Amino acid sequence: MSRKVGGSKRPLSRYDIANKGKGGSEQENEEQAKKGSVKNQIRSLKRLLNKKKFTGKVLEKKQRELEHLEKLIVKRKNSERDKALAKKYHKVRFFERIKVTRKIKKIERAIATANSNGDKEELENKKIELENDLTYVMRFPKGHKYISLFGEGLSEKQLQTRNELRALAIKSAEKNKDEQKTKKAEKRKNTDNKNTTKTVPSNPDNHEQEEGPDDDADDFFL
């Protein structure tokens, strides 16, 4: 096997064969192969710190590097756990989203045909609760086991945890809504500023002042 370089071909190295078909450029693959996995980097760095007594800025740099790698490991573990939990509870959340959405539509029809204000107010409150349930399903906090809205035989601890997670989901949704409003207001403000700076009306007084000296000059020559 050979690789074409310029106009000639060179034999493929063991590294080329091993990495054939993998994503990323050859330089990126070489750098990753040299560095190894994050765990290996942590082990190597710890051995190095134990063997050699670094001082001053060099020691601080090595310690920061080790801290960064350890944080990276924790971040990856959390990400993998979040993906696993999302996959595990995907179907449950999907069916509960459909169920809650249908209940909201049903209550909206009931509100439209409600006779008294008292009945309408009660239905509106129920709708708010259902919308909060939908927020819980849609914006469920990452890193937690999903607790069903319609699960039976839940313990007091599970109910308390669900209420706490529901409150977090609602808070997250409200924060996101406020951020969107702020962005829209800033965008509108920037647009208005651009429109005002584009067309600046001329001042007629300035025009008259410009014509003044010409009249005086005519009088002088008379």
CSV table of N, CA and C in Angstrom, one decimal, residues 64-199:
chain,number,residue,atom,x,y,z
A,64,ARG,N,-2.3,23.2,37.4
A,64,ARG,CA,-3.4,23.7,36.7
A,64,ARG,C,-3.8,22.7,35.5
A,65,GLU,N,-2.8,22.2,34.9
A,65,GLU,CA,-3.0,21.2,33.8
A,65,GLU,C,-3.7,19.9,34.3
A,66,LEU,N,-3.2,19.5,35.5
A,66,LEU,CA,-3.8,18.3,36.1
A,66,LEU,C,-5.3,18.5,36.5
A,67,GLU,N,-5.5,19.7,37.1
A,67,GLU,CA,-6.9,20.1,37.5
A,67,GLU,C,-7.8,20.2,36.3
A,68,HIS,N,-7.3,20.7,35.2
A,68,HIS,CA,-8.1,20.8,34.0
A,68,HIS,C,-8.5,19.5,33.5
A,69,LEU,N,-7.5,18.5,33.4
A,69,LEU,CA,-7.8,17.2,32.9
A,69,LEU,C,-8.7,16.4,33.8
A,70,GLU,N,-8.6,16.6,35.1
A,70,GLU,CA,-9.6,15.9,36.1
A,70,GLU,C,-11.0,16.5,35.9
A,71,LYS,N,-11.1,17.8,35.7
A,71,LYS,CA,-12.4,18.4,35.4
A,71,LYS,C,-13.0,17.9,34.1
A,72,LEU,N,-12.1,17.7,33.2
A,72,LEU,CA,-12.6,17.1,31.9
A,72,LEU,C,-13.1,15.7,32.0
A,73,ILE,N,-12.5,14.9,32.9
A,73,ILE,CA,-13.0,13.5,33.1
A,73,ILE,C,-14.4,13.6,33.7
A,74,VAL,N,-14.5,14.4,34.7
A,74,VAL,CA,-15.8,14.6,35.4
A,74,VAL,C,-16.9,15.1,34.5
A,75,LYS,N,-16.5,16.0,33.6
A,75,LYS,CA,-17.5,16.5,32.6
A,75,LYS,C,-17.9,15.5,31.6
A,76,ARG,N,-17.0,14.6,31.2
A,76,ARG,CA,-17.3,13.6,30.3
A,76,ARG,C,-18.2,12.5,30.9
A,77,LYS,N,-17.9,12.2,32.2
A,77,LYS,CA,-18.7,11.2,32.9
A,77,LYS,C,-20.2,11.7,33.1
A,78,ASN,N,-20.3,13.0,33.4
A,78,ASN,CA,-21.6,13.6,33.6
A,78,ASN,C,-22.4,13.6,32.3
A,79,SER,N,-21.7,13.9,31.2
A,79,SER,CA,-22.3,14.0,29.9
A,79,SER,C,-22.8,12.6,29.5
A,80,GLU,N,-22.0,11.6,29.7
A,80,GLU,CA,-22.4,10.2,29.4
A,80,GLU,C,-23.6,9.7,30.2
A,81,ARG,N,-23.6,10.1,31.5
A,81,ARG,CA,-24.7,9.8,32.4
A,81,ARG,C,-26.0,10.5,31.9
A,82,ASP,N,-25.9,11.7,31.6
A,82,ASP,CA,-27.0,12.5,31.1
A,82,ASP,C,-27.6,11.8,29.8
A,83,LYS,N,-26.8,11.4,28.9
A,83,LYS,CA,-27.2,10.8,27.7
A,83,LYS,C,-27.9,9.4,28.0
A,84,ALA,N,-27.3,8.7,28.9
A,84,ALA,CA,-27.9,7.4,29.3
A,84,ALA,C,-29.3,7.6,29.9
A,85,LEU,N,-29.4,8.6,30.8
A,85,LEU,CA,-30.7,8.8,31.5
A,85,LEU,C,-31.8,9.3,30.5
A,86,ALA,N,-31.3,10.2,29.6
A,86,ALA,CA,-32.2,10.7,28.5
A,86,ALA,C,-32.8,9.6,27.6
A,87,LYS,N,-31.9,8.7,27.3
A,87,LYS,CA,-32.3,7.6,26.5
A,87,LYS,C,-33.2,6.6,27.2
A,88,LYS,N,-32.9,6.4,28.5
A,88,LYS,CA,-33.7,5.5,29.3
A,88,LYS,C,-35.2,6.0,29.5
A,89,TYR,N,-35.3,7.3,29.7
A,89,TYR,CA,-36.7,7.8,30.0
A,89,TYR,C,-37.3,8.5,28.8
A,90,HIS,N,-36.8,8.3,27.7
A,90,HIS,CA,-37.3,9.0,26.5
A,90,HIS,C,-38.7,8.7,26.2
A,91,LYS,N,-39.0,7.4,26.2
A,91,LYS,CA,-40.4,6.9,25.9
A,91,LYS,C,-41.4,7.4,26.9
A,92,VAL,N,-41.0,7.3,28.2
A,92,VAL,CA,-42.0,7.8,29.3
A,92,VAL,C,-42.3,9.2,29.1
A,93,ARG,N,-41.3,10.0,28.9
A,93,ARG,CA,-41.5,11.5,28.7
A,93,ARG,C,-42.3,11.8,27.5
A,94,PHE,N,-42.0,11.0,26.4
A,94,PHE,CA,-42.8,11.3,25.2
A,94,PHE,C,-44.3,11.0,25.4
A,95,PHE,N,-44.6,9.9,26.0
A,95,PHE,CA,-46.1,9.6,26.2
A,95,PHE,C,-46.7,10.6,27.2
A,96,GLU,N,-46.0,11.0,28.2
A,96,GLU,CA,-46.5,11.9,29.2
A,96,GLU,C,-46.7,13.3,28.6
A,97,ARG,N,-45.8,13.7,27.7
A,97,ARG,CA,-46.0,14.9,27.0
A,97,ARG,C,-47.3,14.9,26.1
A,98,ILE,N,-47.5,13.8,25.4
A,98,ILE,CA,-48.8,13.7,24.6
A,98,ILE,C,-50.0,13.8,25.5
A,99,LYS,N,-49.9,13.0,26.7
A,99,LYS,CA,-51.1,13.0,27.6
A,99,LYS,C,-51.4,14.3,28.2
A,100,VAL,N,-50.4,15.1,28.6
A,100,VAL,CA,-50.6,16.4,29.2
A,100,VAL,C,-51.1,17.4,28.2
A,101,THR,N,-50.5,17.3,26.9
A,101,THR,CA,-51.0,18.2,25.9
A,101,THR,C,-52.4,18.0,25.6
A,102,ARG,N,-52.9,16.7,25.5
A,102,ARG,CA,-54.3,16.5,25.3
A,102,ARG,C,-55.2,17.0,26.4
A,103,LYS,N,-54.7,16.9,27.6
A,103,LYS,CA,-55.5,17.4,28.8
A,103,LYS,C,-55.6,19.0,28.7
A,104,ILE,N,-54.5,19.6,28.2
A,104,ILE,CA,-54.6,21.1,28.1
A,104,ILE,C,-55.6,21.5,27.0
A,105,LYS,N,-55.6,20.8,25.9
A,105,LYS,CA,-56.5,21.1,24.8
A,105,LYS,C,-58.0,20.9,25.3
A,106,LYS,N,-58.2,19.8,26.0
A,106,LYS,CA,-59.5,19.5,26.6
A,106,LYS,C,-60.0,20.6,27.5
A,107,ILE,N,-59.1,21.1,28.4
A,107,ILE,CA,-59.5,22.1,29.3
A,107,ILE,C,-59.7,23.5,28.6
A,108,GLU,N,-59.0,23.7,27.5
A,108,GLU,CA,-59.2,24.9,26.7
A,108,GLU,C,-60.6,24.9,26.1
A,109,ARG,N,-61.0,23.8,25.7
A,109,ARG,CA,-62.4,23.7,25.1
A,109,ARG,C,-63.4,23.9,26.2
A,110,ALA,N,-63.1,23.4,27.4
A,110,ALA,CA,-64.0,23.6,28.5
A,110,ALA,C,-64.1,25.1,28.9
A,111,ILE,N,-63.0,25.8,28.9
A,111,ILE,CA,-62.9,27.2,29.2
A,111,ILE,C,-63.8,28.0,28.2
A,112,ALA,N,-63.7,27.6,27.0
A,112,ALA,CA,-64.4,28.3,25.9
A,112,ALA,C,-65.9,28.2,26.1
A,113,THR,N,-66.4,27.1,26.6
A,113,THR,CA,-67.8,26.9,26.8
A,113,THR,C,-68.3,27.0,28.2
A,114,ALA,N,-67.4,27.5,29.1
A,114,ALA,CA,-67.8,27.7,30.5
A,114,ALA,C,-68.9,28.8,30.7
A,115,ASN,N,-69.9,28.5,31.5
A,115,ASN,CA,-71.0,29.4,31.7
A,115,ASN,C,-70.7,30.5,32.7
A,116,SER,N,-70.2,30.2,33.9
A,116,SER,CA,-70.0,31.1,35.0
A,116,SER,C,-68.5,31.5,35.1
A,117,ASN,N,-68.3,32.7,35.6
A,117,ASN,CA,-66.9,33.1,35.8
A,117,ASN,C,-66.1,32.2,36.8
A,118,GLY,N,-66.9,31.7,37.8
A,118,GLY,CA,-66.3,30.8,38.8
A,118,GLY,C,-65.7,29.6,38.2
A,119,ASP,N,-66.5,29.0,37.3
A,119,ASP,CA,-66.1,27.7,36.6
A,119,ASP,C,-64.9,28.0,35.7
A,120,LYS,N,-64.9,29.2,35.1
A,120,LYS,CA,-63.9,29.6,34.1
A,120,LYS,C,-62.6,29.8,34.9
A,121,GLU,N,-62.6,30.4,36.1
A,121,GLU,CA,-61.4,30.7,36.9
A,121,GLU,C,-60.8,29.4,37.4
A,122,GLU,N,-61.7,28.4,37.8
A,122,GLU,CA,-61.2,27.1,38.3
A,122,GLU,C,-60.5,26.4,37.1
A,123,LEU,N,-61.1,26.4,36.0
A,123,LEU,CA,-60.5,25.8,34.8
A,123,LEU,C,-59.2,26.4,34.4
A,124,GLU,N,-59.1,27.7,34.5
A,124,GLU,CA,-57.9,28.5,34.2
A,124,GLU,C,-56.7,28.0,35.1
A,125,ASN,N,-57.0,27.9,36.4
A,125,ASN,CA,-56.0,27.4,37.4
A,125,ASN,C,-55.6,26.0,37.1
A,126,LYS,N,-56.5,25.1,36.7
A,126,LYS,CA,-56.1,23.8,36.3
A,126,LYS,C,-55.2,23.8,35.0
A,127,LYS,N,-55.5,24.7,34.1
A,127,LYS,CA,-54.7,24.8,32.9
A,127,LYS,C,-53.3,25.2,33.3
A,128,ILE,N,-53.1,26.2,34.2
A,128,ILE,CA,-51.8,26.6,34.6
A,128,ILE,C,-51.0,25.4,35.2
A,129,GLU,N,-51.7,24.6,36.0
A,129,GLU,CA,-51.0,23.4,36.6
A,129,GLU,C,-50.6,22.5,35.6
A,130,LEU,N,-51.4,22.3,34.6
A,130,LEU,CA,-51.1,21.3,33.5
A,130,LEU,C,-49.9,21.9,32.6
A,131,GLU,N,-49.9,23.2,32.4
A,131,GLU,CA,-48.8,23.8,31.7
A,131,GLU,C,-47.5,23.7,32.4
A,132,ASN,N,-47.6,23.7,33.8
A,132,ASN,CA,-46.4,23.5,34.6
A,132,ASN,C,-45.9,22.1,34.5
A,133,ASP,N,-46.9,21.1,34.4
A,133,ASP,CA,-46.6,19.7,34.2
A,133,ASP,C,-45.9,19.5,32.9
A,134,LEU,N,-46.3,20.2,31.9
A,134,LEU,CA,-45.7,20.1,30.5
A,134,LEU,C,-44.3,20.6,30.6
A,135,THR,N,-44.1,21.7,31.3
A,135,THR,CA,-42.8,22.3,31.4
A,135,THR,C,-41.8,21.3,32.1
A,136,TYR,N,-42.4,20.6,33.1
A,136,TYR,CA,-41.6,19.6,33.9
A,136,TYR,C,-41.1,18.5,32.9
A,137,VAL,N,-42.0,18.1,32.0
A,137,VAL,CA,-41.7,17.0,31.1
A,137,VAL,C,-40.7,17.5,30.0
A,138,MET,N,-40.9,18.7,29.5
A,138,MET,CA,-40.1,19.3,28.4
A,138,MET,C,-38.7,19.8,28.9
A,139,ARG,N,-38.7,20.3,30.1
A,139,ARG,CA,-37.4,20.9,30.5
A,139,ARG,C,-36.9,20.2,31.8
A,140,PHE,N,-37.1,18.9,31.8
A,140,PHE,CA,-36.6,18.2,33.0
A,140,PHE,C,-35.1,18.3,33.2
A,141,PRO,N,-34.7,18.7,34.4
A,141,PRO,CA,-33.3,18.9,34.7
A,141,PRO,C,-32.4,17.7,34.4
A,142,LYS,N,-31.3,18.0,33.8
A,142,LYS,CA,-30.3,16.9,33.4
A,142,LYS,C,-29.7,16.3,34.7
A,143,GLY,N,-29.3,15.0,34.6
A,143,GLY,CA,-28.5,14.4,35.6
A,143,GLY,C,-29.4,13.8,36.7
A,144,HIS,N,-30.7,13.7,36.5
A,144,HIS,CA,-31.6,13.2,37.5
A,144,HIS,C,-32.5,12.1,36.9
A,145,LYS,N,-32.9,11.1,37.7
A,145,LYS,CA,-33.8,10.1,37.2
A,145,LYS,C,-35.2,10.6,37.1
A,146,TYR,N,-35.8,10.4,36.0
A,146,TYR,CA,-37.2,11.0,35.8
A,146,TYR,C,-38.2,10.3,36.7
A,147,ILE,N,-39.0,11.1,37.3
A,147,ILE,CA,-40.1,10.6,38.1
A,147,ILE,C,-41.4,10.9,37.4
A,148,SER,N,-42.2,9.9,37.1
A,148,SER,CA,-43.4,10.0,36.3
A,148,SER,C,-44.4,10.9,37.0
A,149,LEU,N,-45.2,11.7,36.1
A,149,LEU,CA,-46.3,12.5,36.6
A,149,LEU,C,-47.5,11.6,37.0
A,150,PHE,N,-47.6,10.5,36.4
A,150,PHE,CA,-48.7,9.6,36.6
A,150,PHE,C,-48.4,8.3,37.2
A,151,GLY,N,-47.2,8.2,37.9
A,151,GLY,CA,-46.7,7.0,38.5
A,151,GLY,C,-47.6,6.7,39.8
A,152,GLU,N,-47.8,5.5,40.0
A,152,GLU,CA,-48.6,5.1,41.2
A,152,GLU,C,-47.6,4.5,42.3
A,153,GLY,N,-48.1,4.7,43.5
A,153,GLY,CA,-47.3,4.1,44.6
A,153,GLY,C,-46.0,4.8,44.9
A,154,LEU,N,-45.9,6.1,44.6
A,154,LEU,CA,-44.7,6.9,44.8
A,154,LEU,C,-44.6,7.2,46.3
A,155,SER,N,-43.4,7.1,46.8
A,155,SER,CA,-43.1,7.4,48.2
A,155,SER,C,-43.1,9.0,48.4
A,156,GLU,N,-43.2,9.3,49.7
A,156,GLU,CA,-43.2,10.8,50.0
A,156,GLU,C,-41.9,11.5,49.6
A,157,LYS,N,-40.8,10.7,49.7
A,157,LYS,CA,-39.5,11.3,49.2
A,157,LYS,C,-39.5,11.5,47.7
A,158,GLN,N,-40.1,10.5,47.0
A,158,GLN,CA,-40.1,10.7,45.5
A,158,GLN,C,-41.0,11.8,45.1
A,159,LEU,N,-42.1,12.0,45.8
A,159,LEU,CA,-43.1,13.1,45.5
A,159,LEU,C,-42.4,14.4,45.8
A,160,GLN,N,-41.7,14.5,46.9
A,160,GLN,CA,-40.9,15.7,47.3
A,160,GLN,C,-39.9,16.0,46.2
A,161,THR,N,-39.1,15.0,45.8
A,161,THR,CA,-38.1,15.2,44.8
A,161,THR,C,-38.7,15.7,43.5
A,162,ARG,N,-39.8,15.1,43.1
A,162,ARG,CA,-40.5,15.5,41.9
A,162,ARG,C,-41.0,16.9,41.9
A,163,ASN,N,-41.5,17.3,43.1
A,163,ASN,CA,-41.9,18.7,43.2
A,163,ASN,C,-40.7,19.7,43.1
A,164,GLU,N,-39.6,19.3,43.7
A,164,GLU,CA,-38.4,20.1,43.6
A,164,GLU,C,-37.9,20.2,42.2
A,165,LEU,N,-37.9,19.1,41.5
A,165,LEU,CA,-37.4,19.1,40.1
A,165,LEU,C,-38.4,19.9,39.2
A,166,ARG,N,-39.7,19.8,39.5
A,166,ARG,CA,-40.7,20.5,38.8
A,166,ARG,C,-40.5,22.0,38.9
A,167,ALA,N,-40.2,22.4,40.2
A,167,ALA,CA,-39.9,23.9,40.4
A,167,ALA,C,-38.7,24.3,39.7
A,168,LEU,N,-37.6,23.5,39.6
A,168,LEU,CA,-36.4,23.8,38.8
A,168,LEU,C,-36.7,24.0,37.4
A,169,ALA,N,-37.5,23.1,36.8
A,169,ALA,CA,-37.9,23.2,35.4
A,169,ALA,C,-38.7,24.4,35.1
A,170,ILE,N,-39.6,24.8,36.0
A,170,ILE,CA,-40.4,26.0,35.8
A,170,ILE,C,-39.5,27.3,35.8
A,171,LYS,N,-38.6,27.3,36.8
A,171,LYS,CA,-37.7,28.4,37.0
A,171,LYS,C,-36.8,28.5,35.7
A,172,SER,N,-36.3,27.4,35.2
A,172,SER,CA,-35.5,27.4,34.0
A,172,SER,C,-36.3,28.0,32.8
A,173,ALA,N,-37.5,27.6,32.7
A,173,ALA,CA,-38.4,28.1,31.6
A,173,ALA,C,-38.6,29.6,31.7
A,174,GLU,N,-38.9,30.1,32.9
A,174,GLU,CA,-39.1,31.5,33.1
A,174,GLU,C,-37.8,32.3,32.8
A,175,LYS,N,-36.7,31.8,33.3
A,175,LYS,CA,-35.4,32.4,33.0
A,175,LYS,C,-35.2,32.5,31.5
A,176,ASN,N,-35.4,31.5,30.8
A,176,ASN,CA,-35.3,31.4,29.3
A,176,ASN,C,-36.2,32.4,28.6
A,177,LYS,N,-37.4,32.5,29.2
A,177,LYS,CA,-38.4,33.5,28.6
A,177,LYS,C,-37.9,34.9,28.8
A,178,ASP,N,-37.4,35.2,30.0
A,178,ASP,CA,-36.9,36.6,30.3
A,178,ASP,C,-35.7,36.9,29.4
A,179,GLU,N,-34.8,36.0,29.2
A,179,GLU,CA,-33.7,36.2,28.3
A,179,GLU,C,-34.1,36.5,26.9
A,180,GLN,N,-35.1,35.7,26.4
A,180,GLN,CA,-35.6,36.0,25.0
A,180,GLN,C,-36.2,37.4,24.9
A,181,LYS,N,-36.9,37.8,25.9
A,181,LYS,CA,-37.5,39.1,25.9
A,181,LYS,C,-36.5,40.2,25.9
A,182,THR,N,-35.4,40.0,26.7
A,182,THR,CA,-34.3,41.0,26.7
A,182,THR,C,-33.6,41.1,25.4
A,183,LYS,N,-33.4,39.9,24.8
A,183,LYS,CA,-32.7,39.9,23.4
A,183,LYS,C,-33.6,40.6,22.4
A,184,LYS,N,-34.9,40.4,22.4
A,184,LYS,CA,-35.8,41.0,21.5
A,184,LYS,C,-35.8,42.5,21.7
A,185,ALA,N,-35.8,43.0,23.0
A,185,ALA,CA,-35.8,44.4,23.3
A,185,ALA,C,-34.5,45.1,22.8
A,186,GLU,N,-33.4,44.4,23.0
A,186,GLU,CA,-32.1,44.9,22.6
A,186,GLU,C,-32.0,45.0,21.0
A,187,LYS,N,-32.6,44.0,20.4
A,187,LYS,CA,-32.6,44.0,18.9
A,187,LYS,C,-33.4,45.1,18.4
A,188,ARG,N,-34.6,45.3,19.0
A,188,ARG,CA,-35.5,46.4,18.6
A,188,ARG,C,-34.9,47.7,18.8
A,189,LYS,N,-34.2,47.9,19.9
A,189,LYS,CA,-33.5,49.1,20.2
A,189,LYS,C,-32.4,49.4,19.2
A,190,ASN,N,-31.6,48.4,18.9
A,190,ASN,CA,-30.5,48.6,17.9
A,190,ASN,C,-31.1,49.0,16.5
A,191,THR,N,-32.2,48.4,16.2
A,191,THR,CA,-32.8,48.6,14.9
A,191,THR,C,-33.3,50.1,14.8
A,192,ASP,N,-34.0,50.5,15.9
A,192,ASP,CA,-34.5,51.9,16.0
A,192,ASP,C,-33.3,52.9,15.9
A,193,ASN,N,-32.2,52.6,16.6
A,193,ASN,CA,-31.0,53.5,16.6
A,193,ASN,C,-30.5,53.6,15.2
A,194,LYS,N,-30.4,52.5,14.4
A,194,LYS,CA,-29.9,52.5,13.1
A,194,LYS,C,-30.8,53.4,12.2
A,195,ASN,N,-32.1,53.2,12.4
A,195,ASN,CA,-33.1,54.0,11.5
A,195,ASN,C,-33.0,55.5,11.8
A,196,THR,N,-32.8,55.9,13.0
A,196,THR,CA,-32.7,57.3,13.4
A,196,THR,C,-31.4,57.9,12.8
A,197,THR,N,-30.3,57.2,12.8
A,197,THR,CA,-29.0,57.7,12.3
A,197,THR,C,-28.9,57.8,10.8
A,198,LYS,N,-29.8,57.0,10.1
A,198,LYS,CA,-29.7,57.0,8.7
A,198,LYS,C,-30.2,58.3,8.1
A,199,THR,N,-31.4,58.8,8.6
A,199,THR,CA,-31.9,60.0,8.0
A,199,THR,C,-31.9,61.1,9.1
